[in-house]
Backbone as a chain_set.jsonl record, in Angstrom:
{"seq": "WKEEEKCDNFMSRFVDDFIFISPNEDSALDFLSRTQRGLPELGAKINPEKTLVSSGITIQLEVDAGKTKSVPFRSSERRNHHGRSCFPWCGLLFDTQTGEVSIDYERFHGGKLGDGLTVDCDGEEGRMMEKRIRNFVLPRCLPILYDPSINSFDTAVTNFYQMMLFAAAKTFEY", "coords": {"N": [[201.869, 64.958, 270.702], [204.941, 66.254, 270.037], [206.232, 67.897, 267.242], [208.919, 68.654, 266.954], [210.373, 66.914, 268.503], [212.237, 63.855, 268.512], [210.672, 61.064, 267.14], [209.704, 57.916, 267.997], [207.409, 56.571, 267.771], [204.634, 54.747, 266.412], [201.681, 54.805, 264.563], [198.71, 53.407, 263.294], [195.732, 53.022, 261.369], [192.895, 51.083, 260.681], [189.959, 51.187, 259.25], [187.93, 51.427, 261.898], [189.728, 50.606, 263.759], [192.543, 51.104, 265.692], [196.103, 51.103, 266.019], [198.748, 51.661, 268.172], [202.105, 51.995, 268.585], [204.798, 52.157, 270.719], [207.971, 52.697, 272.241], [208.013, 54.075, 274.514], [206.537, 54.544, 277.552], [205.219, 56.824, 278.551], [204.372, 58.109, 276.203], [202.557, 56.195, 275.286], [200.666, 56.272, 277.358], [199.791, 58.916, 277.053], [198.633, 58.747, 274.491], [196.53, 56.905, 275.055], [195.067, 58.425, 276.923], [194.289, 60.643, 275.366], [192.724, 59.388, 273.347], [190.763, 58.217, 274.911], [189.516, 60.432, 276.038], [188.482, 61.45, 273.715], [186.29, 62.991, 271.298], [184.176, 64.944, 272.593], [182.225, 66.714, 271.599], [181.369, 65.453, 269.331], [180.496, 63.125, 270.305], [182.226, 60.998, 270.294], [184.363, 58.501, 271.417], [186.851, 56.25, 272.711], [186.14, 52.893, 273.531], [186.92, 51.543, 276.556], [186.603, 48.857, 277.246], [186.942, 47.511, 274.905], [189.489, 48.022, 274.308], [192.838, 47.077, 274.064], [195.949, 46.519, 275.555], [199.552, 46.134, 275.623], [200.629, 45.772, 278.109], [199.442, 45.834, 281.474], [197.67, 48.737, 282.097], [196.548, 51.66, 283.723], [194.742, 54.621, 283.463], [194.308, 58.008, 284.562], [191.526, 59.977, 284.288], [190.186, 63.197, 283.812], [187.014, 64.006, 284.846], [185.174, 65.875, 285.757], [185.463, 69.273, 286.862], [188.404, 69.111, 288.403], [187.836, 66.544, 289.379], [188.637, 63.129, 289.059], [188.712, 59.94, 287.336], [189.576, 56.476, 287.431], [190.648, 54.578, 284.707], [190.933, 51.422, 283.723], [192.79, 49.262, 281.504], [192.615, 46.324, 279.548], [195.147, 43.814, 279.231], [197.026, 42.065, 276.729], [197.046, 38.558, 276.671], [198.069, 36.766, 274.982], [200.248, 34.363, 273.45], [202.938, 33.389, 271.301], [204.177, 30.561, 269.325], [206.741, 30.42, 270.287], [206.512, 31.185, 272.833], [206.545, 33.857, 273.4], [205.162, 37.069, 274.172], [202.318, 38.246, 272.419], [200.563, 40.588, 270.408], [197.328, 41.026, 269.379], [195.842, 42.351, 266.405], [193.524, 43.389, 264.1], [193.326, 40.828, 262.787], [195.96, 40.099, 262.693], [199.01, 39.076, 264.353], [201.281, 40.559, 266.478], [204.527, 40.182, 267.495], [205.645, 41.152, 270.542], [208.258, 41.379, 271.408], [210.065, 40.988, 269.259], [208.894, 42.237, 267.101], [208.007, 40.9, 264.927], [205.555, 39.662, 262.563], [202.551, 37.83, 262.186], [199.777, 35.861, 260.915], [196.707, 35.821, 262.672], [195.334, 33.02, 263.591], [193.731, 32.059, 265.564], [191.054, 32.801, 265.831], [189.684, 31.029, 264.292], [189.622, 28.741, 265.672], [188.083, 25.933, 267.183], [186.199, 24.811, 265.413], [185.388, 26.723, 263.548], [186.238, 26.823, 260.989], [184.777, 26.187, 258.689], [182.908, 28.192, 258.671], [180.975, 30.554, 256.968], [181.267, 29.333, 254.565], [180.254, 28.484, 251.409], [178.689, 26.027, 249.547], [178.468, 25.143, 246.258], [176.101, 23.767, 243.997], [175.8, 23.506, 241.165], [176.929, 22.388, 238.949], [179.283, 23.686, 238.427], [181.045, 23.369, 240.467], [183.82, 22.858, 240.956], [185.168, 25.047, 239.703], [184.071, 27.17, 241.177], [184.982, 26.523, 243.735], [187.757, 26.825, 243.37], [187.835, 29.587, 242.852], [186.867, 30.569, 245.304], [188.829, 29.68, 247.107], [191.062, 31.035, 246.108], [190.164, 33.654, 246.587], [190.224, 33.529, 249.309], [192.943, 33.141, 249.917], [194.409, 35.273, 248.657], [193.909, 37.838, 250.096], [195.439, 37.291, 252.321], [198.015, 37.435, 251.578], [199.759, 39.453, 252.485], [202.174, 42.014, 252.301], [203.524, 42.667, 254.702], [203.774, 40.276, 256.046], [205.805, 38.898, 254.832], [207.996, 40.486, 254.559], [211.425, 40.966, 254.728], [212.651, 42.869, 256.324], [211.078, 43.044, 258.483], [210.216, 40.487, 259.35], [211.873, 37.44, 260.286], [213.561, 35.003, 258.191], [212.633, 32.434, 258.836], [210.16, 33.015, 260.078], [208.758, 34.222, 257.957], [208.624, 32.053, 256.155], [207.177, 30.272, 257.749], [204.786, 31.733, 257.957], [203.898, 31.6, 255.286], [203.64, 28.8, 254.98], [201.669, 28.233, 256.961], [199.507, 29.649, 255.886], [199.054, 28.27, 253.468], [198.495, 25.709, 254.485], [196.196, 26.267, 255.926], [194.519, 27.058, 253.831], [194.376, 24.601, 252.521], [193.045, 23.065, 254.465], [190.652, 24.463, 254.528], [189.8, 23.944, 251.931], [189.395, 21.209, 252.139], [187.217, 21.218, 253.891], [185.348, 22.314, 252.173]], "CA": [[203.208, 64.683, 270.251], [205.574, 67.463, 269.528], [206.922, 67.626, 265.985], [210.359, 68.867, 267.014], [210.997, 65.806, 269.208], [212.416, 62.613, 267.764], [209.497, 60.254, 267.395], [209.843, 56.486, 267.75], [206.061, 56.041, 267.847], [203.984, 54.369, 265.162], [200.243, 54.65, 264.681], [198.023, 53.063, 262.06], [194.289, 52.85, 261.533], [192.188, 50.325, 259.666], [188.555, 51.515, 259.506], [187.827, 52.026, 263.229], [190.699, 49.95, 264.629], [193.813, 51.818, 265.761], [197.216, 50.498, 266.741], [199.773, 52.635, 268.524], [203.283, 51.288, 269.072], [205.784, 53.097, 271.242], [208.854, 52.165, 273.274], [207.931, 55.025, 275.616], [205.27, 54.385, 278.274], [204.537, 58.12, 278.639], [203.683, 58.322, 274.923], [201.408, 55.282, 275.265], [199.662, 56.817, 278.279], [199.253, 60.113, 276.417], [197.739, 58.283, 273.426], [195.323, 56.355, 275.681], [194.301, 59.533, 277.506], [193.68, 61.431, 274.282], [191.663, 58.63, 272.684], [189.683, 58.013, 275.871], [188.762, 61.7, 276.099], [187.76, 61.493, 272.448], [185.739, 64.267, 270.845], [182.856, 64.998, 273.227], [181.257, 67.435, 270.762], [180.858, 64.506, 268.342], [180.085, 61.915, 271.004], [183.145, 59.931, 269.897], [185.464, 58.152, 272.307], [187.262, 54.854, 272.657], [185.554, 52.039, 274.549], [188.028, 50.866, 277.242], [186.378, 47.414, 277.282], [187.413, 46.967, 273.636], [190.869, 48.461, 274.152], [193.799, 46.092, 274.52], [197.311, 47.06, 275.634], [200.528, 45.057, 275.785], [200.853, 45.575, 279.547], [198.35, 46.432, 282.242], [197.795, 50.186, 282.283], [195.378, 52.394, 284.188], [194.944, 56.063, 283.321], [193.433, 58.887, 285.329], [190.877, 60.946, 283.418], [189.407, 64.244, 284.467], [185.612, 63.899, 284.447], [184.617, 67.182, 286.071], [186.493, 70.183, 287.375], [189.198, 68.581, 289.504], [187.512, 65.154, 289.705], [189.181, 62.171, 288.105], [188.324, 58.538, 287.492], [190.554, 55.527, 286.923], [190.189, 53.764, 283.587], [191.889, 50.333, 283.474], [192.76, 48.65, 280.181], [193.012, 44.915, 279.533], [196.39, 43.537, 278.509], [197.004, 40.855, 275.915], [197.615, 37.372, 277.299], [198.402, 35.86, 273.882], [201.637, 33.938, 273.282], [203.183, 32.669, 270.047], [204.731, 29.228, 269.533], [208.01, 30.57, 271.004], [206.188, 31.581, 274.2], [206.662, 35.302, 273.56], [203.912, 37.829, 274.199], [201.861, 38.744, 271.121], [199.489, 41.569, 270.455], [196.459, 40.848, 268.208], [195.224, 43.542, 265.814], [192.972, 43.247, 262.743], [193.643, 39.538, 262.195], [197.404, 39.869, 262.729], [199.642, 38.979, 265.668], [202.567, 41.249, 266.544], [205.406, 39.727, 268.566], [206.018, 42.39, 271.23], [209.697, 41.415, 271.623], [210.833, 41.066, 268.022], [208.187, 43.028, 266.106], [207.596, 40.051, 263.806], [204.109, 39.658, 262.341], [201.963, 36.619, 261.606], [198.313, 35.893, 260.875], [196.06, 35.314, 263.878], [194.405, 31.959, 263.21], [192.977, 31.616, 266.743], [189.615, 33.04, 265.689], [189.103, 29.888, 263.591], [189.694, 27.614, 266.587], [186.801, 25.452, 267.681], [185.247, 24.452, 264.372], [184.931, 27.863, 262.762], [186.898, 26.763, 259.691], [183.782, 26.168, 257.623], [181.998, 29.34, 258.752], [180.954, 31.404, 255.784], [181.608, 28.518, 253.41], [179.093, 28.17, 250.583], [178.932, 24.935, 248.608], [177.622, 25.279, 245.072], [175.653, 22.514, 243.378], [175.26, 23.927, 239.87], [177.759, 21.846, 237.883], [180.528, 24.464, 238.356], [181.578, 23.311, 241.826], [185.283, 22.968, 240.931], [185.559, 26.445, 239.41], [183.688, 28.026, 242.301], [185.89, 26.23, 244.836], [189.025, 27.484, 243.035], [187.641, 31.03, 243.046], [186.741, 30.853, 246.74], [190.133, 29.483, 247.748], [191.882, 32.176, 245.68], [189.677, 34.818, 247.337], [190.634, 33.348, 250.695], [194.397, 33.249, 250.028], [194.956, 36.576, 248.23], [193.986, 38.865, 251.146], [196.419, 36.897, 253.328], [199.347, 37.626, 250.99], [200.133, 40.811, 252.875], [203.633, 42.219, 252.303], [204.065, 42.713, 256.067], [204.031, 38.913, 256.5], [206.959, 38.323, 254.132], [209.022, 41.519, 254.473], [212.602, 40.557, 255.504], [213.047, 43.893, 257.294], [210.169, 42.891, 259.624], [210.212, 39.102, 259.799], [213.003, 36.566, 259.96], [213.268, 34.055, 257.119], [211.817, 31.359, 259.405], [208.798, 33.508, 260.296], [208.139, 34.396, 256.639], [208.316, 30.715, 255.643], [206.083, 29.763, 258.585], [203.565, 32.439, 257.54], [203.466, 31.02, 254.012], [203.218, 27.428, 255.25], [200.389, 28.255, 257.672], [198.461, 30.1, 254.97], [198.758, 27.16, 252.548], [197.868, 24.657, 255.281], [194.839, 26.718, 256.236], [193.768, 26.97, 252.566], [194.118, 23.174, 252.286], [191.997, 22.657, 255.409], [189.402, 25.085, 254.061], [189.425, 23.181, 250.747], [188.853, 19.933, 252.628], [185.879, 21.52, 254.417], [184.48, 22.626, 251.04]], "C": [[203.787, 65.913, 269.593], [206.414, 67.129, 268.306], [208.432, 67.747, 266.091], [211.085, 67.739, 267.743], [211.152, 64.607, 268.281], [211.276, 61.68, 268.137], [209.752, 58.799, 267.006], [208.481, 55.801, 267.785], [205.542, 55.707, 266.452], [202.491, 54.223, 265.433], [199.677, 54.317, 263.308], [196.55, 52.858, 262.381], [193.778, 52.024, 260.375], [190.712, 50.424, 260.029], [188.467, 52.138, 260.893], [188.741, 51.332, 264.246], [192.037, 50.679, 264.535], [194.847, 50.925, 266.427], [198.246, 51.603, 266.96], [200.915, 51.858, 269.15], [204.306, 52.323, 269.503], [206.673, 52.395, 272.258], [208.769, 52.995, 274.563], [206.565, 54.933, 276.296], [204.508, 55.703, 278.393], [203.773, 58.434, 277.356], [202.437, 57.448, 274.837], [200.293, 55.8, 276.174], [199.0, 58.067, 277.704], [198.257, 59.739, 275.314], [196.432, 57.745, 274.017], [194.45, 57.454, 276.279], [193.585, 60.341, 276.439], [192.523, 60.687, 273.621], [190.494, 58.386, 273.627], [188.855, 59.283, 276.041], [187.931, 61.867, 274.845], [187.397, 62.897, 272.019], [184.32, 64.385, 271.385], [181.802, 65.697, 272.369], [180.66, 66.547, 269.667], [180.338, 63.222, 268.988], [180.98, 60.731, 270.688], [184.229, 59.745, 270.946], [185.71, 56.661, 272.206], [186.606, 54.097, 273.813], [186.678, 51.278, 275.25], [187.842, 49.35, 277.317], [186.839, 46.74, 275.993], [188.856, 47.343, 273.364], [191.795, 47.437, 274.783], [195.184, 46.727, 274.495], [198.276, 45.901, 275.891], [200.891, 44.81, 277.247], [199.748, 46.315, 280.293], [198.59, 47.913, 282.516], [196.471, 50.729, 282.792], [195.693, 53.869, 284.021], [193.95, 56.802, 284.2], [192.858, 59.924, 284.382], [190.106, 61.956, 284.239], [187.977, 64.156, 283.941], [184.863, 65.199, 284.692], [185.748, 68.029, 286.631], [187.187, 69.577, 288.595], [188.912, 67.135, 289.868], [188.054, 64.231, 288.618], [188.583, 60.792, 288.353], [189.424, 57.677, 286.897], [189.922, 54.711, 285.81], [191.244, 52.689, 283.333], [191.724, 49.784, 282.057], [193.252, 47.215, 280.286], [194.336, 44.765, 278.79], [196.258, 42.205, 277.773], [197.685, 39.715, 276.661], [198.109, 36.376, 276.251], [199.898, 35.582, 273.83], [201.77, 33.242, 271.929], [203.818, 31.317, 270.357], [206.105, 29.25, 270.205], [207.78, 30.956, 272.467], [206.283, 33.071, 274.452], [205.288, 35.963, 273.49], [203.586, 38.365, 272.81], [200.669, 39.665, 271.312], [198.613, 41.408, 269.215], [195.885, 42.176, 267.724], [194.804, 43.225, 264.388], [193.384, 41.943, 262.053], [195.125, 39.221, 262.13], [197.864, 39.718, 264.171], [201.02, 39.621, 265.586], [203.341, 40.719, 267.743], [205.943, 40.982, 269.252], [207.509, 42.479, 271.535], [210.452, 41.681, 270.334], [210.195, 41.976, 266.977], [207.728, 42.204, 264.914], [206.073, 39.935, 263.767], [203.676, 38.336, 261.717], [200.448, 36.778, 261.588], [197.776, 35.261, 262.153], [194.996, 34.293, 263.47], [193.518, 31.521, 264.375], [191.472, 31.795, 266.584], [188.913, 31.905, 264.944], [189.1, 28.635, 264.462], [188.283, 27.2, 267.022], [185.762, 25.231, 266.596], [184.737, 25.579, 263.52], [185.533, 27.877, 261.358], [185.899, 26.85, 258.547], [182.805, 27.326, 257.662], [182.098, 30.189, 257.496], [181.282, 30.655, 254.509], [180.328, 28.134, 252.672], [179.478, 27.081, 249.593], [177.938, 25.076, 247.466], [177.279, 23.903, 244.507], [175.041, 22.824, 242.014], [176.082, 23.405, 238.692], [179.091, 22.566, 237.732], [181.247, 24.452, 239.708], [183.092, 23.508, 241.874], [185.76, 24.379, 240.688], [185.231, 27.373, 240.577], [184.603, 27.788, 243.502], [187.234, 26.918, 244.591], [188.928, 28.986, 243.282], [187.574, 31.373, 244.539], [188.075, 30.696, 247.466], [191.076, 30.622, 247.366], [191.465, 33.432, 246.459], [190.017, 34.73, 248.818], [192.132, 33.627, 250.86], [194.91, 34.657, 249.713], [194.969, 37.642, 249.323], [194.99, 38.544, 252.241], [197.853, 36.973, 252.797], [199.807, 39.056, 251.254], [201.65, 40.956, 252.89], [204.248, 42.201, 253.694], [204.414, 41.317, 256.586], [205.321, 38.327, 255.934], [208.127, 39.298, 254.009], [210.223, 41.13, 255.335], [213.102, 41.635, 256.475], [212.158, 43.825, 258.545], [210.28, 41.494, 260.223], [211.494, 38.376, 259.42], [212.583, 35.641, 258.818], [212.34, 32.957, 257.631], [210.37, 31.802, 259.619], [208.074, 33.688, 258.969], [207.746, 33.044, 256.043], [207.158, 30.108, 256.436], [204.765, 30.431, 258.203], [203.016, 31.849, 256.247], [202.917, 29.611, 254.217], [201.852, 27.41, 255.929], [199.247, 28.682, 256.757], [198.066, 28.977, 254.023], [198.053, 26.011, 253.274], [196.413, 25.02, 255.594], [193.964, 26.665, 254.982], [193.438, 25.512, 252.25], [193.009, 22.668, 253.207], [190.645, 23.217, 254.993], [188.889, 24.34, 252.816], [188.802, 21.849, 251.139], [187.439, 20.126, 253.171], [184.879, 21.735, 253.293], [183.912, 21.343, 250.477]], "O": [[203.182, 66.519, 268.709], [207.212, 66.192, 268.328], [209.159, 67.03, 265.402], [212.303, 67.617, 267.612], [210.331, 64.369, 267.396], [210.953, 61.525, 269.315], [209.986, 58.489, 265.837], [208.411, 54.573, 267.823], [205.953, 56.301, 265.455], [202.087, 53.595, 266.412], [200.105, 54.867, 262.294], [196.177, 52.56, 263.516], [194.172, 52.231, 259.228], [190.265, 49.817, 261.003], [188.891, 53.281, 261.066], [188.542, 51.462, 265.453], [192.592, 50.851, 263.45], [194.522, 50.102, 267.281], [198.565, 52.37, 266.052], [200.72, 51.142, 270.132], [204.638, 53.242, 268.754], [206.19, 51.587, 273.051], [209.382, 52.651, 275.573], [205.544, 55.218, 275.67], [203.278, 55.706, 278.343], [202.662, 58.962, 277.405], [201.389, 57.896, 274.373], [199.119, 55.771, 275.804], [197.792, 58.256, 277.848], [197.182, 60.329, 275.208], [195.35, 58.086, 273.54], [193.227, 57.414, 276.151], [192.413, 60.683, 276.591], [191.47, 61.27, 273.363], [189.346, 58.352, 273.185], [187.633, 59.217, 276.174], [186.807, 62.366, 274.898], [188.094, 63.863, 272.329], [183.366, 63.977, 270.723], [180.628, 65.327, 272.399], [179.587, 66.839, 269.138], [179.809, 62.343, 268.307], [180.55, 59.582, 270.797], [184.923, 60.691, 271.32], [184.886, 55.91, 271.685], [186.53, 54.602, 274.933], [187.335, 50.45, 274.62], [188.827, 48.623, 277.44], [187.098, 45.536, 275.981], [189.393, 47.02, 272.305], [191.563, 46.984, 275.904], [195.549, 47.394, 273.527], [197.865, 44.824, 276.322], [201.409, 43.745, 277.583], [199.195, 47.296, 279.797], [199.605, 48.285, 283.104], [195.404, 50.309, 282.346], [196.777, 54.323, 284.388], [192.886, 56.281, 284.535], [193.603, 60.668, 283.744], [189.459, 61.617, 285.23], [187.752, 64.223, 282.732], [184.001, 65.575, 283.898], [186.858, 67.54, 286.843], [186.618, 69.538, 289.686], [189.691, 66.541, 290.614], [187.943, 64.512, 287.425], [188.03, 60.511, 289.417], [190.119, 58.095, 285.971], [188.804, 54.214, 285.947], [192.315, 52.978, 282.8], [190.634, 49.84, 281.487], [194.193, 46.925, 281.025], [194.612, 45.495, 277.838], [195.473, 41.339, 278.159], [198.77, 39.887, 277.215], [198.523, 35.268, 276.593], [200.713, 36.455, 274.127], [200.836, 32.587, 271.465], [203.981, 30.963, 271.525], [206.588, 28.208, 270.647], [208.728, 31.045, 273.247], [206.122, 33.518, 275.588], [204.377, 35.467, 272.827], [204.461, 38.874, 272.11], [199.885, 39.526, 272.252], [199.092, 41.625, 268.101], [195.49, 43.021, 268.527], [195.632, 42.839, 263.563], [193.747, 41.948, 260.877], [195.516, 38.193, 261.578], [197.194, 40.174, 265.097], [201.829, 39.268, 264.728], [202.866, 40.796, 268.876], [206.624, 41.789, 268.618], [207.989, 43.556, 271.889], [211.37, 42.5, 270.305], [210.876, 42.438, 266.062], [207.125, 42.743, 263.985], [205.394, 40.085, 264.783], [204.348, 37.797, 260.838], [199.905, 37.715, 262.174], [198.33, 34.281, 262.652], [193.897, 34.661, 263.055], [192.634, 30.685, 264.186], [190.695, 31.021, 267.144], [187.685, 31.823, 264.96], [188.626, 27.583, 264.033], [187.407, 28.046, 267.2], [184.571, 25.439, 266.827], [183.735, 25.412, 262.823], [185.354, 28.845, 260.619], [186.156, 27.517, 257.545], [181.953, 27.441, 256.781], [183.194, 30.498, 257.028], [181.546, 31.273, 253.478], [179.428, 27.527, 253.252], [180.477, 27.201, 248.884], [176.727, 25.122, 247.678], [178.1, 22.987, 244.549], [173.901, 22.449, 241.741], [175.959, 23.906, 237.574], [179.95, 22.106, 236.98], [181.961, 25.393, 240.053], [183.597, 24.237, 242.728], [186.654, 24.865, 241.38], [186.02, 28.253, 240.922], [184.963, 28.731, 244.207], [187.791, 27.529, 245.503], [189.838, 29.585, 243.856], [188.164, 32.361, 244.977], [188.406, 31.496, 248.342], [191.813, 31.122, 248.216], [192.318, 34.184, 246.931], [190.089, 35.751, 249.503], [192.543, 34.271, 251.826], [195.762, 35.176, 250.435], [195.989, 38.316, 249.468], [195.36, 39.426, 253.016], [198.796, 36.611, 253.502], [200.198, 39.772, 250.332], [202.342, 40.1, 253.441], [205.387, 41.761, 253.853], [205.26, 41.183, 257.47], [205.869, 37.373, 256.487], [209.148, 38.96, 253.41], [210.077, 40.975, 256.547], [213.901, 41.333, 257.362], [212.45, 44.474, 259.55], [210.42, 41.331, 261.435], [212.112, 38.651, 258.392], [211.396, 35.512, 258.516], [211.38, 32.585, 256.957], [209.448, 31.029, 259.361], [206.897, 33.345, 258.86], [206.657, 32.905, 255.488], [206.261, 29.498, 255.856], [203.734, 29.763, 258.131], [201.812, 31.623, 256.124], [201.858, 29.268, 253.692], [200.968, 26.656, 255.52], [198.145, 28.141, 256.842], [196.878, 28.749, 253.795], [197.122, 25.412, 252.736], [195.521, 24.174, 255.53], [192.799, 26.273, 255.055], [192.346, 25.214, 251.766], [192.131, 21.924, 252.77], [189.622, 22.539, 255.09], [187.685, 24.131, 252.668], [187.811, 21.415, 250.551], [186.564, 19.292, 252.937], [183.705, 21.389, 253.426], [183.15, 21.377, 249.511]]}, "num_chains": 1, "name": "protein.A"}
């Protein structure tokens, strides 16, 4: 990416998870090519099987002098309750049309609500439950979920409602 050019691209990293958002397909292809090439001297590159893109993309990579190989990437098939395409990243869902953000609760589908739930039997069950529910809710109070410059009022309210409903369901499981 050239500094002198106007840049509408956005990239963020959380530990070893990257997200790159661009309205320009050439920029997206350039990003995928660069990350796929990686840093051979460090043995670091992106695994295409763990890479997800918003639309089906295949890149051509040079493997040897003049020889190339095709590297396909999976596209997201996720839809939100409005039927719009969504892109999952680090427990969040990004609406690819509006840019709105919500929490990805799908990973709890199929009885995983109680996973990681510890029930105490030491006479302090109520206090421990309160602490666990607070520890569950606080990390989900992300500003990106309630920011009016990102989400509509309805989406922000829905995010809050879903978080409280999920905390109530988790409390019931406890």
